[in-house]
Amino acid sequence: MKAVVTIQHPAHVHFYRHVIDELEARGHEVFVFARENDLAVPLLNAYGIPHEVLTGPQDSLSELAKVQLAYELRLLRRVRKIGPDVMTAIGGVAVSHVAPLVGARSVVFVDNEGTTSHRITTPFAHVVATPRHYDEDYGANHVRYEGFHELAYLHPEYFEPDPDALVAHGVDPDATYFVLRFRRWDALHDVGEGGLSLEGKRRLVSMLDEHGDIYITSTDPLPSDLEAYQLPVPPTLIHDLLYFADCYAGDSATMATESALLGTPTVRIQSFAAREKDMTNFVELEETYDLLRSTPDEEVGLDLVREIVEDPETRARWRARRERLFDDKIDVAAYVTELLCEQGGAAVEMVEQRAVSAD
């Protein structure tokens, strides 16, 4: 079987990393294509995953459509030469459009409801896979699994925190410290949305500075007064850093989910939380497992962070809640691997049937 994986975000690298390893261990060929990203391509390099970069990043929302079109055309040209059986991506706009043109099955993973890009993706995808409690329904090709995307790499089967690696980069895992994530708001699904203001970021740092060390990871350029707090570890150690942190706060949805699944007290501050119905993964993490706090309000977010850091028992409670979640959820990487093999096998069978009919 030949499989094509496309990468648009650093979390996608983590999501597919173990899946790629397992597919190759079974003797399948895997081809990885990427869009340039602040962290995605460096992560592919760090994990030794062979890949080809098809386009650079867009510098603004106005460039997004142009870059997307170039990406899809280049992907189409490349995969025509490969002849894949299955193509897969998170979000999957390009994959859903290109796969039918080359006779491949497309498997798209989605976990964020109410996103405009789904309208040009899900109707064309052969399979749309979502977490079990995902609110939207995509019809007969929609499959659901008991988990979160991030469990493809944060499940205990794959992730074990490495305190020694942090020490090697100057971080004491036993010290009190906080991880902050600030992101750019320039993706297709970010139109009209936003996160922390610059003033809010400064106030958050000022408040936490009284309690411990601060490490910031940001895709949005930091002002000079915050540069000293930039992340001291390579991207491959971000989850180790999150695991030992006393609190995570920021306007990144993905990192908020990762932090919650690691049992780290988590505060998500972004406008998406203001929707009448928030995304179901955040609702489940907050209401079912009590591992997350979400708010669109900066003031409320700062108060939530203050409440967490001033309570010495918070982290222990979060860790206990994490264990309950793992009792309920599956090994997502194993599920993804089996789904791709199933769909890739279906594509092979269709080709063989056509060949027999032609004879």
XYZ file of N, CA, C and O in Angstrom, residues 181-301:
484
model
N 1.539 30.046 25.715
C 1.546 29.906 24.262
C 0.739 31.044 23.644
O -0.447 31.222 23.973
N 1.381 31.796 22.765
C 0.713 32.865 22.026
C 0.821 32.542 20.543
O 1.893 32.185 20.061
N -0.254 32.692 19.814
C -0.256 32.272 18.419
C -0.685 33.388 17.479
O -1.309 34.367 17.888
N -0.308 33.224 16.215
C -0.797 34.122 15.167
C -2.201 33.676 14.768
O -2.510 32.487 14.817
N -2.985 34.624 14.354
C -4.370 34.334 13.972
C -4.528 34.581 12.471
O -5.199 35.507 12.042
N -3.909 33.712 11.670
C -3.878 33.935 10.227
C -4.320 32.730 9.410
O -4.117 32.675 8.205
N -4.929 31.746 10.071
C -5.423 30.571 9.340
C -6.838 30.835 8.825
O -7.520 31.781 9.259
N -7.289 29.977 7.891
C -8.615 30.146 7.300
C -9.706 30.143 8.363
O -10.650 30.939 8.321
N -9.581 29.258 9.358
C -10.627 29.166 10.371
C -10.510 30.251 11.442
O -11.308 30.284 12.381
N -9.509 31.162 11.309
C -9.320 32.211 12.303
C -9.992 33.535 11.944
O -9.914 34.495 12.716
N -10.616 33.581 10.766
C -11.217 34.837 10.318
C -12.237 35.324 11.355
O -13.155 34.592 11.730
N -12.036 36.546 11.846
C -12.950 37.124 12.819
C -12.705 36.699 14.250
O -13.445 37.105 15.151
N -11.666 35.878 14.485
C -11.392 35.385 15.831
C -10.113 36.019 16.375
O -9.378 36.706 15.662
N -9.827 35.787 17.658
C -8.627 36.355 18.250
C -8.335 35.779 19.616
O -9.141 35.029 20.185
N -7.166 36.129 20.131
C -6.743 35.632 21.436
C -6.341 36.765 22.355
O -6.978 37.820 22.376
N -5.265 36.560 23.088
C -4.811 37.548 24.050
C -4.271 38.803 23.366
O -3.560 38.726 22.365
N -4.585 39.952 23.927
C -4.005 41.210 23.449
C -2.569 41.302 23.950
O -2.156 40.569 24.862
N -1.801 42.206 23.373
C -0.431 42.394 23.830
C -0.410 42.814 25.295
O 0.412 42.330 26.086
N -1.334 43.686 25.681
C -1.412 44.103 27.081
C -1.767 42.925 27.980
O -1.227 42.773 29.085
N -2.676 42.050 27.498
C -3.042 40.874 28.274
C -1.872 39.928 28.465
O -1.687 39.341 29.547
N -1.053 39.767 27.426
C 0.138 38.926 27.532
C 1.105 39.482 28.573
O 1.656 38.738 29.397
N 1.290 40.802 28.533
C 2.214 41.422 29.493
C 1.697 41.289 30.923
O 2.467 41.022 31.852
N 0.413 41.451 31.118
C -0.149 41.332 32.461
C -0.049 39.896 32.971
O 0.224 39.663 34.155
N -0.258 38.939 32.086
C -0.143 37.534 32.464
C 1.280 37.216 32.907
O 1.504 36.570 33.947
N 2.260 37.678 32.141
C 3.661 37.443 32.491
C 4.011 38.131 33.808
O 4.664 37.545 34.679
N 3.559 39.362 33.983
C 3.860 40.094 35.213
C 3.302 39.383 36.436
O 3.974 39.296 37.479
N 2.090 38.856 36.320
C 1.474 38.157 37.441
C 2.221 36.873 37.779
O 2.517 36.589 38.941
N 2.574 36.088 36.769
C 3.216 34.798 36.999
C 4.661 34.940 37.440
O 5.211 34.052 38.110
N 5.294 36.048 37.067
C 6.694 36.269 37.412
C 6.920 36.251 38.918
O 8.024 35.965 39.395
N 5.866 36.537 39.675
C 5.984 36.554 41.134
C 5.993 35.147 41.726
O 6.349 34.960 42.896
N 5.600 34.158 40.927
C 5.417 32.802 41.460
C 6.441 31.781 40.960
O 6.619 30.732 41.587
N 7.084 32.045 39.835
C 8.019 31.059 39.304
C 8.569 31.477 37.954
O 8.380 32.613 37.507
N 9.245 30.547 37.306
C 9.810 30.813 35.985
C 8.715 30.777 34.919
O 7.679 30.117 35.089
N 8.963 31.458 33.826
C 8.000 31.521 32.728
C 8.700 31.148 31.429
O 9.788 31.656 31.138
N 8.055 30.277 30.645
C 8.573 29.897 29.338
C 7.487 30.162 28.299
O 6.377 29.629 28.399
N 7.819 30.976 27.301
C 6.850 31.357 26.278
C 7.205 30.735 24.938
O 8.347 30.807 24.489
N 6.214 30.132 24.301
C 6.324 29.709 22.918
C 5.300 30.518 22.131
O 4.136 30.590 22.513
N 5.753 31.145 21.048
C 4.869 32.072 20.339
C 5.134 32.063 18.845
O 6.284 32.153 18.402
N 4.060 31.944 18.052
C 4.178 32.114 16.612
C 3.978 33.572 16.228
O 4.288 33.964 15.101
N 3.462 34.356 17.165
C 3.330 35.796 16.966
C 4.611 36.438 17.507
O 5.042 36.106 18.613
N 5.273 37.315 16.758
C 6.522 37.919 17.237
C 6.347 38.560 18.607
O 5.387 39.298 18.850
N 7.293 38.285 19.506
C 7.229 38.840 20.853
C 7.871 40.219 20.900
O 8.883 40.465 20.246
N 7.304 41.139 21.688
C 7.968 42.431 21.887
C 9.264 42.220 22.673
O 9.442 41.189 23.331
N 10.142 43.182 22.618
C 11.473 43.034 23.223
C 11.412 42.729 24.713
O 12.257 41.992 25.240
N 10.397 43.256 25.423
C 10.331 43.040 26.861
C 9.913 41.629 27.245
O 10.038 41.231 28.409
N 9.436 40.831 26.276
C 9.045 39.451 26.569
C 10.008 38.423 25.958
O 9.880 37.227 26.212
N 10.975 38.896 25.184
C 11.876 37.969 24.491
C 12.693 37.114 25.455
O 13.044 35.974 25.145
N 12.982 37.633 26.632
C 13.800 36.896 27.603
C 13.111 35.628 28.103
O 13.769 34.740 28.669
N 11.795 35.545 27.894
C 11.043 34.383 28.387
C 10.868 33.290 27.321
O 10.172 32.306 27.568
N 11.489 33.451 26.172
C 11.277 32.496 25.098
C 11.715 31.086 25.496
O 12.644 30.901 26.278
N 11.058 30.135 24.887
C 11.249 28.714 25.189
C 12.725 28.304 25.150
O 13.406 28.566 24.158
N 13.225 27.637 26.205
C 14.630 27.231 26.226
C 14.878 25.829 25.680
O 16.019 25.396 25.570
N 13.803 25.117 25.345
C 13.952 23.727 24.911
C 13.584 23.600 23.436
O 12.828 24.418 22.903
N 14.078 22.572 22.733
C 13.684 22.357 21.340
C 12.223 21.927 21.259
O 11.651 21.438 22.248
N 11.596 22.092 20.088
C 10.171 21.743 19.944
C 9.855 20.302 20.319
O 8.740 20.010 20.756
N 10.815 19.398 20.155
C 10.563 17.991 20.474
C 10.353 17.759 21.971
O 9.861 16.703 22.363
N 10.705 18.730 22.800
C 10.557 18.569 24.252
C 9.408 19.392 24.825
O 9.280 19.500 26.047
N 8.573 19.953 23.973
C 7.503 20.813 24.482
C 6.534 20.051 25.379
O 6.050 20.571 26.388
N 6.262 18.799 25.071
C 5.313 18.044 25.897
C 5.928 17.638 27.234
O 5.228 17.576 28.253
N 7.237 17.390 27.257
C 7.921 17.142 28.526
C 7.850 18.403 29.398
O 7.598 18.324 30.603
N 8.074 19.555 28.760
C 8.003 20.819 29.487
C 6.594 21.054 30.031
O 6.418 21.449 31.192
N 5.586 20.788 29.208
C 4.196 20.967 29.646
C 3.850 20.031 30.797
O 3.138 20.410 31.730
N 4.333 18.808 30.735
C 3.968 17.805 31.746
C 4.385 18.248 33.154
O 3.634 18.080 34.117
N 5.583 18.816 33.271
C 6.089 19.184 34.594
C 5.693 20.616 35.002
O 6.010 21.043 36.112
N 5.002 21.342 34.118
C 4.620 22.729 34.423
C 3.549 22.783 35.508
O 2.738 21.866 35.661
N 3.527 23.877 36.247
C 2.510 24.083 37.281
C 1.239 24.673 36.709
O 0.181 24.588 37.337
N 1.336 25.265 35.522
C 0.155 25.798 34.856
C 0.501 26.105 33.405
O 1.629 26.502 33.097
N -0.472 25.894 32.516
C -0.377 26.362 31.142
C -1.475 27.399 30.933
O -2.614 27.212 31.370
N -1.135 28.478 30.211
C -2.146 29.464 29.830
C -1.787 30.017 28.462
O -0.614 30.139 28.109
N -2.821 30.337 27.668
C -2.548 30.907 26.358
C -3.761 30.876 25.458
O -4.858 30.489 25.859
N -3.540 31.285 24.193
C -4.646 31.347 23.239
C -4.528 30.299 22.139
O -5.127 30.427 21.077
N -3.761 29.233 22.388
C -3.653 28.118 21.447
C -4.610 27.009 21.847
O -4.563 26.513 22.982
N -5.448 26.584 20.912
C -6.387 25.497 21.200
C -5.663 24.169 21.328
O -5.913 23.386 22.249
N -4.749 23.899 20.397
C -4.054 22.610 20.407
C -3.240 22.426 21.674
O -3.314 21.390 22.336
N -2.459 23.434 22.035
C -1.614 23.274 23.218
C -2.439 23.227 24.495
O -2.047 22.557 25.465
N -3.588 23.888 24.519
C -4.463 23.779 25.677
C -4.946 22.343 25.845
O -4.978 21.805 26.955
N -5.315 21.710 24.738
C -5.751 20.317 24.791
C -4.613 19.419 25.234
O -4.783 18.528 26.087
N -3.428 19.632 24.674
C -2.260 18.827 25.049
C -1.966 18.952 26.536
O -1.744 17.949 27.227
N -1.978 20.174 27.021
C -1.696 20.412 28.430
C -2.709 19.711 29.330
O -2.347 19.064 30.317
N -3.989 19.827 28.976
C -5.035 19.180 29.775
C -4.843 17.663 29.795
O -4.973 17.022 30.845
N -4.523 17.081 28.648
C -4.333 15.633 28.573
C -3.088 15.174 29.330
O -2.986 14.003 29.711
N -2.151 16.083 29.541
C -0.959 15.763 30.324
C -1.193 15.940 31.822
O -0.310 15.664 32.633
N -2.388 16.409 32.184
C -2.702 16.598 33.597
C -2.137 17.875 34.186
O -1.982 17.987 35.404
N -1.839 18.850 33.320
C -1.325 20.142 33.773
C -2.480 21.141 33.856
O -3.262 21.245 32.910
N -2.637 21.862 34.960
C -3.703 22.862 35.060
C -3.668 23.811 33.867
O -2.627 24.408 33.564
N -4.811 23.976 33.210
C -4.841 24.614 31.894
C -5.916 25.689 31.811
O -7.066 25.457 32.187
N -5.519 26.855 31.257
C -6.461 27.939 31.007
C -6.335 28.349 29.540
O -5.269 28.771 29.093
N -7.419 28.230 28.817
C -7.487 28.600 27.391
C -8.226 29.922 27.274
O -9.366 30.041 27.710
N -7.581 30.906 26.644
C -8.164 32.238 26.521
C -8.216 32.602 25.037
O -7.200 32.974 24.439
N -9.386 32.461 24.423
C -9.543 32.795 23.008
C -11.017 33.001 22.687
O -11.898 32.497 23.391
N -11.270 33.729 21.602
C -12.643 34.116 21.277
C -13.536 32.940 20.929
O -14.757 33.019 21.077
N -12.972 31.832 20.461
C -13.788 30.657 20.138
C -14.604 30.202 21.350
O -15.683 29.631 21.204
N -14.087 30.447 22.540
C -14.789 30.034 23.763
C -16.057 30.832 23.999
O -16.864 30.480 24.870
N -16.270 31.908 23.229
C -17.462 32.734 23.401
C -18.660 32.199 22.632
O -19.781 32.687 22.790
N -18.439 31.208 21.781
C -19.548 30.676 20.997
C -20.624 30.075 21.898
O -20.331 29.567 22.986
N -21.840 30.128 21.410
C -22.947 29.552 22.178
C -22.687 28.085 22.488
O -22.984 27.594 23.574
N -22.106 27.380 21.496
C -21.691 26.000 21.718
C -20.205 25.922 21.407
O -19.796 26.001 20.256
N -19.404 25.785 22.451
C -17.960 25.670 22.266
C -17.641 24.333 21.604
O -18.479 23.425 21.555
N -16.428 24.197 21.080
C -16.029 22.938 20.455
C -16.100 21.803 21.472
O -15.717 21.967 22.636
N -16.592 20.656 21.027
C -16.924 19.580 21.959
C -15.728 19.008 22.693
O -15.866 18.521 23.819
N -14.529 19.058 22.073
C -13.374 18.526 22.800
C -13.098 19.357 24.054
O -12.750 18.818 25.118
N -13.295 20.680 23.964
C -13.089 21.527 25.137
C -14.208 21.364 26.160
O -13.967 21.397 27.361
N -15.418 21.191 25.664
C -16.543 20.960 26.566
C -16.317 19.675 27.356
O -16.504 19.628 28.583
N -15.891 18.619 26.667
C -15.664 17.342 27.340
C -14.519 17.435 28.347
O -14.618 16.931 29.474
N -13.423 18.086 27.946
C -12.289 18.212 28.854
C -12.643 19.025 30.099
O -12.150 18.742 31.195
N -13.535 20.004 29.931
C -13.896 20.857 31.070
C -15.033 20.265 31.897
O -14.930 20.172 33.126
N -16.107 19.828 31.245
C -17.303 19.430 31.981
C -17.265 17.974 32.434
O -17.792 17.644 33.502
N -16.667 17.095 31.625
C -16.624 15.677 31.992
C -15.415 15.349 32.859
O -15.525 14.613 33.842
N -14.243 15.931 32.511
C -13.010 15.548 33.193
C -12.414 16.658 34.058
O -11.464 16.397 34.807
N -12.932 17.863 33.986
C -12.485 18.973 34.836
C -10.982 19.229 34.689
O -10.289 19.522 35.668
N -10.480 19.139 33.447
C -9.053 19.307 33.176
C -8.731 20.628 32.491
O -7.568 20.874 32.135
N -9.716 21.472 32.291
C -9.532 22.668 31.475
C -10.438 23.792 31.961
O -11.529 23.538 32.467
N -9.947 25.022 31.795
C -10.780 26.209 31.986
C -10.723 27.008 30.678
O -9.625 27.286 30.171
N -11.870 27.381 30.138
C -11.934 28.134 28.887
C -12.698 29.437 29.084
O -13.735 29.451 29.756
N -12.209 30.497 28.466
C -12.915 31.777 28.513
C -12.466 32.653 27.341
O -11.307 32.603 26.938
N -13.370 33.479 26.808
C -12.974 34.456 25.804
C -12.534 35.778 26.433
O -12.037 36.665 25.746
N -12.729 35.890 27.750
C -12.524 37.151 28.461
C -11.137 37.173 29.111
O -10.825 36.348 29.962
N -10.325 38.138 28.714
C -8.969 38.255 29.239
C -8.946 38.394 30.758
O -8.145 37.756 31.446
N -9.819 39.237 31.291
C -9.850 39.464 32.739
C -10.197 38.184 33.483
O -9.582 37.843 34.494
N -11.203 37.484 32.976
C -11.590 36.216 33.594
C -10.442 35.217 33.503
O -10.145 34.490 34.448
N -9.765 35.185 32.343
C -8.637 34.274 32.159
C -7.527 34.528 33.158
O -6.975 33.588 33.749
